mmCIF file of N, CA and C in Angstrom:
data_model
loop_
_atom_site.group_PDB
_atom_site.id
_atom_site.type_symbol
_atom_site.label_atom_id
_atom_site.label_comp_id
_atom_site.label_asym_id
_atom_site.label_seq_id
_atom_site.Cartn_x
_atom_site.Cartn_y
_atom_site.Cartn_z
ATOM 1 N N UNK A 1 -50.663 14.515 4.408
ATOM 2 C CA UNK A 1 -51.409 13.582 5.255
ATOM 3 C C UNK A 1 -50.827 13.587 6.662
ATOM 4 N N UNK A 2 -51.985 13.222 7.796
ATOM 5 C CA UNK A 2 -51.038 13.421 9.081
ATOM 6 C C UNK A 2 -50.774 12.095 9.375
ATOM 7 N N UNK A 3 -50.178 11.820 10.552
ATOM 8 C CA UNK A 3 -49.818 10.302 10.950
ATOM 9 C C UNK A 3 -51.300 9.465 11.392
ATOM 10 N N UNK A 4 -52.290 10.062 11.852
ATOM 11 C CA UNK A 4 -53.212 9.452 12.323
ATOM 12 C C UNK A 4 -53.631 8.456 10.918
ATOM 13 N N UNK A 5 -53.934 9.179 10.368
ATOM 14 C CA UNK A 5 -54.251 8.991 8.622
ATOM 15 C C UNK A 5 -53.905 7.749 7.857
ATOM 16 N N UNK A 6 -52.598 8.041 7.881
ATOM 17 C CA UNK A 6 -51.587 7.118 7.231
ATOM 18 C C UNK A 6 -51.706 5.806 8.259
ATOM 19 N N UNK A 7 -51.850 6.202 9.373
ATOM 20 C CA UNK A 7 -52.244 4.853 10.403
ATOM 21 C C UNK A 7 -53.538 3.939 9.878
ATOM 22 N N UNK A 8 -54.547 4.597 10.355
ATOM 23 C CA UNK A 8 -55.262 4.355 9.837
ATOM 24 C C UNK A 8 -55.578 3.713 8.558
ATOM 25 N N UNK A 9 -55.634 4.371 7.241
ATOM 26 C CA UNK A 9 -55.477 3.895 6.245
ATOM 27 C C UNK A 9 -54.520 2.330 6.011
ATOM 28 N N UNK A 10 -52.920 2.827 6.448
ATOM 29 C CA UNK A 10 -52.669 1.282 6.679
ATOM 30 C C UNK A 10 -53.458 0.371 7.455
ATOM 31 N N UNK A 11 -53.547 0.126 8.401
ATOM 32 C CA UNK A 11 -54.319 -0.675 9.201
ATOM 33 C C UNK A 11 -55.328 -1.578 8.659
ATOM 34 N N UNK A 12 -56.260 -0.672 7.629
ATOM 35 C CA UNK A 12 -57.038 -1.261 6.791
ATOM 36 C C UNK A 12 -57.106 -2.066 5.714
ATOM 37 N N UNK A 13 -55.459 -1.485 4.937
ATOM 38 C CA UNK A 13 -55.036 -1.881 3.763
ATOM 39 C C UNK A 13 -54.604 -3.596 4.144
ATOM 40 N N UNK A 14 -54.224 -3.605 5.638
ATOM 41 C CA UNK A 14 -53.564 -4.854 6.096
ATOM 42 C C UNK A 14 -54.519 -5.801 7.222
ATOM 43 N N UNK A 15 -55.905 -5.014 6.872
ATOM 44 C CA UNK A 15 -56.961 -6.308 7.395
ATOM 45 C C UNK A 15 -57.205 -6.732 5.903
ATOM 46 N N UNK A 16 -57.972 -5.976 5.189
ATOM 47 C CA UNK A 16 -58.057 -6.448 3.908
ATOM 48 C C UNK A 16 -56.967 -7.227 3.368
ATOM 49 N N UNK A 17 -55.542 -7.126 3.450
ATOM 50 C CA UNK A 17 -55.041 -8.122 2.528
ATOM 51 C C UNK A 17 -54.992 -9.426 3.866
ATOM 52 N N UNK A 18 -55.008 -9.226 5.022
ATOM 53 C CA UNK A 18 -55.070 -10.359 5.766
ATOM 54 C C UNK A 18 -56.661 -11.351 5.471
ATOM 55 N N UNK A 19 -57.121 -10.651 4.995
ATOM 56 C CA UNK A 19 -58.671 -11.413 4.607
ATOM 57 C C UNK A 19 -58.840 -12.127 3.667
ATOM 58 N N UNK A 20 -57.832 -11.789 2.537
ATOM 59 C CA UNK A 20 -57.725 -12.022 1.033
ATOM 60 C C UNK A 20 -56.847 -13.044 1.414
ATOM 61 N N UNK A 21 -55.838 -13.712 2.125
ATOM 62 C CA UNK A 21 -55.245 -14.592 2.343
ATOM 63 C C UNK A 21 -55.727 -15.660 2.876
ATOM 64 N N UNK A 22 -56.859 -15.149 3.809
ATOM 65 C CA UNK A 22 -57.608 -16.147 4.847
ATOM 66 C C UNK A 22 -58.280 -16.899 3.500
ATOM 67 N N UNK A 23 -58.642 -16.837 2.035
ATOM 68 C CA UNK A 23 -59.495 -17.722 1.489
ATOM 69 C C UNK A 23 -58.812 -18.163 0.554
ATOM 70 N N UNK A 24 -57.327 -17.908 0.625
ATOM 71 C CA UNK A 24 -56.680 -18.987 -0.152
ATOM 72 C C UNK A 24 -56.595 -20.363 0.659
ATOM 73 N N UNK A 25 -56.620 -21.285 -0.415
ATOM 74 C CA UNK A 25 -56.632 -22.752 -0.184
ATOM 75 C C UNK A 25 -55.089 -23.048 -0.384
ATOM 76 N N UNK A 26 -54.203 -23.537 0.842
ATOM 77 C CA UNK A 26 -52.845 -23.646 0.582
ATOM 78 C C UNK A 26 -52.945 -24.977 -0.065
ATOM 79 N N UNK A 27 -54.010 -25.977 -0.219
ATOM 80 C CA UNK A 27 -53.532 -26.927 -0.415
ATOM 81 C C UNK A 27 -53.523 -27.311 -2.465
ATOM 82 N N UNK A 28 -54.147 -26.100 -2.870
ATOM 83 C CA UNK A 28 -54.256 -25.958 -3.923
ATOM 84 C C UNK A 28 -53.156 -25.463 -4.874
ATOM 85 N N UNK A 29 -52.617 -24.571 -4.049
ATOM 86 C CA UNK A 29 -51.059 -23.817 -4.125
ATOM 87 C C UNK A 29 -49.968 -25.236 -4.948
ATOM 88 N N UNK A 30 -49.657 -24.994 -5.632
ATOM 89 C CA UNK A 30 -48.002 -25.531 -6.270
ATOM 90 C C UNK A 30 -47.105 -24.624 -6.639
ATOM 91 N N UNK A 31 -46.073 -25.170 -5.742
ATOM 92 C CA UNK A 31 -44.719 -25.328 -6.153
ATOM 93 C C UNK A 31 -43.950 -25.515 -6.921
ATOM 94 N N UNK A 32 -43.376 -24.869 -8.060
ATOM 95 C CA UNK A 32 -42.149 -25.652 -8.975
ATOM 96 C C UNK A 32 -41.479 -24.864 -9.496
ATOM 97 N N UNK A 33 -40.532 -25.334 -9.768
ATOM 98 C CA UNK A 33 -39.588 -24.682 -10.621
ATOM 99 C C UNK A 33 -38.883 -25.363 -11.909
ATOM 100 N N UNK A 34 -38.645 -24.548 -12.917
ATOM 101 C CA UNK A 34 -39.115 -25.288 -14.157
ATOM 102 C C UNK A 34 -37.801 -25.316 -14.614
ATOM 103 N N UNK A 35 -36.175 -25.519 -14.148
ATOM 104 C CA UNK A 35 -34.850 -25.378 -14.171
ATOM 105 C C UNK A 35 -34.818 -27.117 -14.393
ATOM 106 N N UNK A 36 -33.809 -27.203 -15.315
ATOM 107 C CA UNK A 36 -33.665 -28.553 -15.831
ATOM 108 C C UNK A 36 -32.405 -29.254 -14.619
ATOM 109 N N UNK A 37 -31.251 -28.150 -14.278
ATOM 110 C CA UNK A 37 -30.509 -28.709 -13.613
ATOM 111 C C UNK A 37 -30.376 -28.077 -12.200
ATOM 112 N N UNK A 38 -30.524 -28.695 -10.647
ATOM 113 C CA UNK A 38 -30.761 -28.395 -9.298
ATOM 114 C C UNK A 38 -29.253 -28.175 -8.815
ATOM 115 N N UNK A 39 -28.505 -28.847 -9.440
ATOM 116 C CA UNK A 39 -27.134 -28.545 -8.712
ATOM 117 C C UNK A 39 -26.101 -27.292 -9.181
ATOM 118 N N UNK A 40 -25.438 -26.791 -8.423
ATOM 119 C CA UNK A 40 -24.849 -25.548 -8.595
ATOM 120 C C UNK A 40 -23.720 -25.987 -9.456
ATOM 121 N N UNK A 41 -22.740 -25.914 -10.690
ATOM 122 C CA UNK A 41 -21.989 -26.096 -10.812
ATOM 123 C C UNK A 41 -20.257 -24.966 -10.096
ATOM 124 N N UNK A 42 -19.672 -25.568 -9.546
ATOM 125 C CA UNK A 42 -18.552 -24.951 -8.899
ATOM 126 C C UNK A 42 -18.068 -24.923 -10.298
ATOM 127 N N UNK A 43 -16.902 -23.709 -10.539
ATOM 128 C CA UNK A 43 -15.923 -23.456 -11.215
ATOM 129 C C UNK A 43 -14.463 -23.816 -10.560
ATOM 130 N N UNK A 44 -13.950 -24.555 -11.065
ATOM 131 C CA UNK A 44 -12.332 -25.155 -10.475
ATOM 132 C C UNK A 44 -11.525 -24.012 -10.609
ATOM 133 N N UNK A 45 -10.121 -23.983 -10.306
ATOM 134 C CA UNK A 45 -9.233 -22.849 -10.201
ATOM 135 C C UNK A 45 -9.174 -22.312 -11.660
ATOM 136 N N UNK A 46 -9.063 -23.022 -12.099
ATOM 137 C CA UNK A 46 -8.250 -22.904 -13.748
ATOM 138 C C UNK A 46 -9.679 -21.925 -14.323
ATOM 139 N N UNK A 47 -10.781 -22.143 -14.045
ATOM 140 C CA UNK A 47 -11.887 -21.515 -14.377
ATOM 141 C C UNK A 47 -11.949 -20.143 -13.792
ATOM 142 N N UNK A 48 -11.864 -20.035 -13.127
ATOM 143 C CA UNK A 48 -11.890 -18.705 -12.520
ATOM 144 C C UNK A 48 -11.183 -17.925 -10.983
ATOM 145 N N UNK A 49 -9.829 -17.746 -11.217
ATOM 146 C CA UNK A 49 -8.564 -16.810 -10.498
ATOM 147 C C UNK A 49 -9.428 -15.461 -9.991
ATOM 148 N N UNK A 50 -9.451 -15.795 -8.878
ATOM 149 C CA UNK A 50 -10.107 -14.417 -7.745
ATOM 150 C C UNK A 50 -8.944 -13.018 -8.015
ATOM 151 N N UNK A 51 -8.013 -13.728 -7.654
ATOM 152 C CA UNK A 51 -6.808 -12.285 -7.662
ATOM 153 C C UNK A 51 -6.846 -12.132 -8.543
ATOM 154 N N UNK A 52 -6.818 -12.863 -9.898
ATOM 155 C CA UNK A 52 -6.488 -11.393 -11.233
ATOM 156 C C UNK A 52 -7.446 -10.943 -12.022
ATOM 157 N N UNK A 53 -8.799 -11.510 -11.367
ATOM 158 C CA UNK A 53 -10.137 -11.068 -11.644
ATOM 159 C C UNK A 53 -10.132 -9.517 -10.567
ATOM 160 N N UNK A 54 -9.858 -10.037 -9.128
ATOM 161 C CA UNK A 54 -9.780 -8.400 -8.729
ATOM 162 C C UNK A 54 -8.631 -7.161 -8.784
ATOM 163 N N UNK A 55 -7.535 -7.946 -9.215
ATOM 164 C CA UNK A 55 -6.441 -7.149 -9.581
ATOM 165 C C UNK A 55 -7.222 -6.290 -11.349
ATOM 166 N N UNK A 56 -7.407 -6.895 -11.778
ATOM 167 C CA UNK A 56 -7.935 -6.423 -13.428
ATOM 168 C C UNK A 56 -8.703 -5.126 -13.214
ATOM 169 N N UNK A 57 -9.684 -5.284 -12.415
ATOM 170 C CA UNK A 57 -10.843 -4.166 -11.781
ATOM 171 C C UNK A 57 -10.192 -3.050 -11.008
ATOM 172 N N UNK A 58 -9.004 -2.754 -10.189
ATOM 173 C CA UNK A 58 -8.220 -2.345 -9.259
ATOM 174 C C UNK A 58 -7.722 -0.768 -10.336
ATOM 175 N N UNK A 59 -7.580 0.574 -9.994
ATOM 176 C CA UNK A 59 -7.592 1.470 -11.398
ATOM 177 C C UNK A 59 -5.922 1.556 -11.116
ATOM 178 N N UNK A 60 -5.247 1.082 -9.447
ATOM 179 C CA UNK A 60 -3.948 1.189 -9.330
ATOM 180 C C UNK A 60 -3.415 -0.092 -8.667
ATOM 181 N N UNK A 61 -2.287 -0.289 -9.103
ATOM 182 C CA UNK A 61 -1.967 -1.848 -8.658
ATOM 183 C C UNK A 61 -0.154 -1.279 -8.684
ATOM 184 N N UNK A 62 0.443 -2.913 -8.285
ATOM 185 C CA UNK A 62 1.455 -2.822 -8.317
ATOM 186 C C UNK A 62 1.695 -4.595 -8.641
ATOM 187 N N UNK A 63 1.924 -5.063 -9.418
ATOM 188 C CA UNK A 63 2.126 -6.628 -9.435
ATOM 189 C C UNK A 63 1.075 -7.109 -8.604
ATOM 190 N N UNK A 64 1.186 -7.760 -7.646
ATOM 191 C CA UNK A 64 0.027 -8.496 -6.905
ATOM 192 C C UNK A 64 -0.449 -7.707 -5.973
ATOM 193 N N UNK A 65 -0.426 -6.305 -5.843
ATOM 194 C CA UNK A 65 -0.911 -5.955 -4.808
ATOM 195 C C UNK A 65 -1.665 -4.391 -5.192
ATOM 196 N N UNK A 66 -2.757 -4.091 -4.795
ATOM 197 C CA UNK A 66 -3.767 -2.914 -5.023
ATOM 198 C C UNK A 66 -3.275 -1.853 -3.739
ATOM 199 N N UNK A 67 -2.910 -0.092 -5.137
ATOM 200 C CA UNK A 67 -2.471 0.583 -4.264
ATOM 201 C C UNK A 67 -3.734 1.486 -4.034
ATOM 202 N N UNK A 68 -3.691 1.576 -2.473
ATOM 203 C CA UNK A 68 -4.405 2.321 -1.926
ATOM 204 C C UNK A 68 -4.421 3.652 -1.244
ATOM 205 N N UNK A 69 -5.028 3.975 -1.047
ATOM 206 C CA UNK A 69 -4.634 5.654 -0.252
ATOM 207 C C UNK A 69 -5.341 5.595 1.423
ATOM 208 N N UNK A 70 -5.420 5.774 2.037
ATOM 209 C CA UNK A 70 -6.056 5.697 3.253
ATOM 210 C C UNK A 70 -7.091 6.868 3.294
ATOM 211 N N UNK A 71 -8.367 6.927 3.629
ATOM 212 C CA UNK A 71 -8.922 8.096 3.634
ATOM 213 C C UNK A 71 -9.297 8.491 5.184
ATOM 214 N N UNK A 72 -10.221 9.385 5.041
ATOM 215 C CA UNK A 72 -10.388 10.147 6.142
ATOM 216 C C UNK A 72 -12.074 10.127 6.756
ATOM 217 N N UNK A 73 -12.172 10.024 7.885
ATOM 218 C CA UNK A 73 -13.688 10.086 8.272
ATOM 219 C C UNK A 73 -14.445 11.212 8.218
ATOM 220 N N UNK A 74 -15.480 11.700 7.649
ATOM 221 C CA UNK A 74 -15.823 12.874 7.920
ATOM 222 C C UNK A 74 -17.179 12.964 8.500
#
């Protein structure tokens, strides 16, 4: 296909769906969500340790600290 084409063709695809929108009724539209609880529960420390969650994942470590290699840009 050339670019004219693909222009084209879009163009159309996006009056038509702009048309198909023009006869929705927003006021008919609802909203909801069907989740019993809205609030996020936080996890306290004791629940969940960042460092030995990412130390665990790490394939080289050293006690508290992840050994790395420095790499190179190519």
């Amino acid at each position: 296909m050339d670019k004219k084409k693909i222009e084209k063709e879009t163009k159309e695809l996006l009056e038509k769906f702009s048309k198909a929108l023009e006869k929705i009724d927003e006021e008919k539209i609802e909203f909801y969500s069907m989740r019993d609880n809205f609030e996020r529960e936080e996890k306290g420390s004791e629940q969940c340790n960042f460092k030995e969650a990412l130390l665990s994942n790490a394939p080289r470590k050293n006690k508290d600290f992840i050994i790395a290699e420095k790499g190179e840009w190519k």
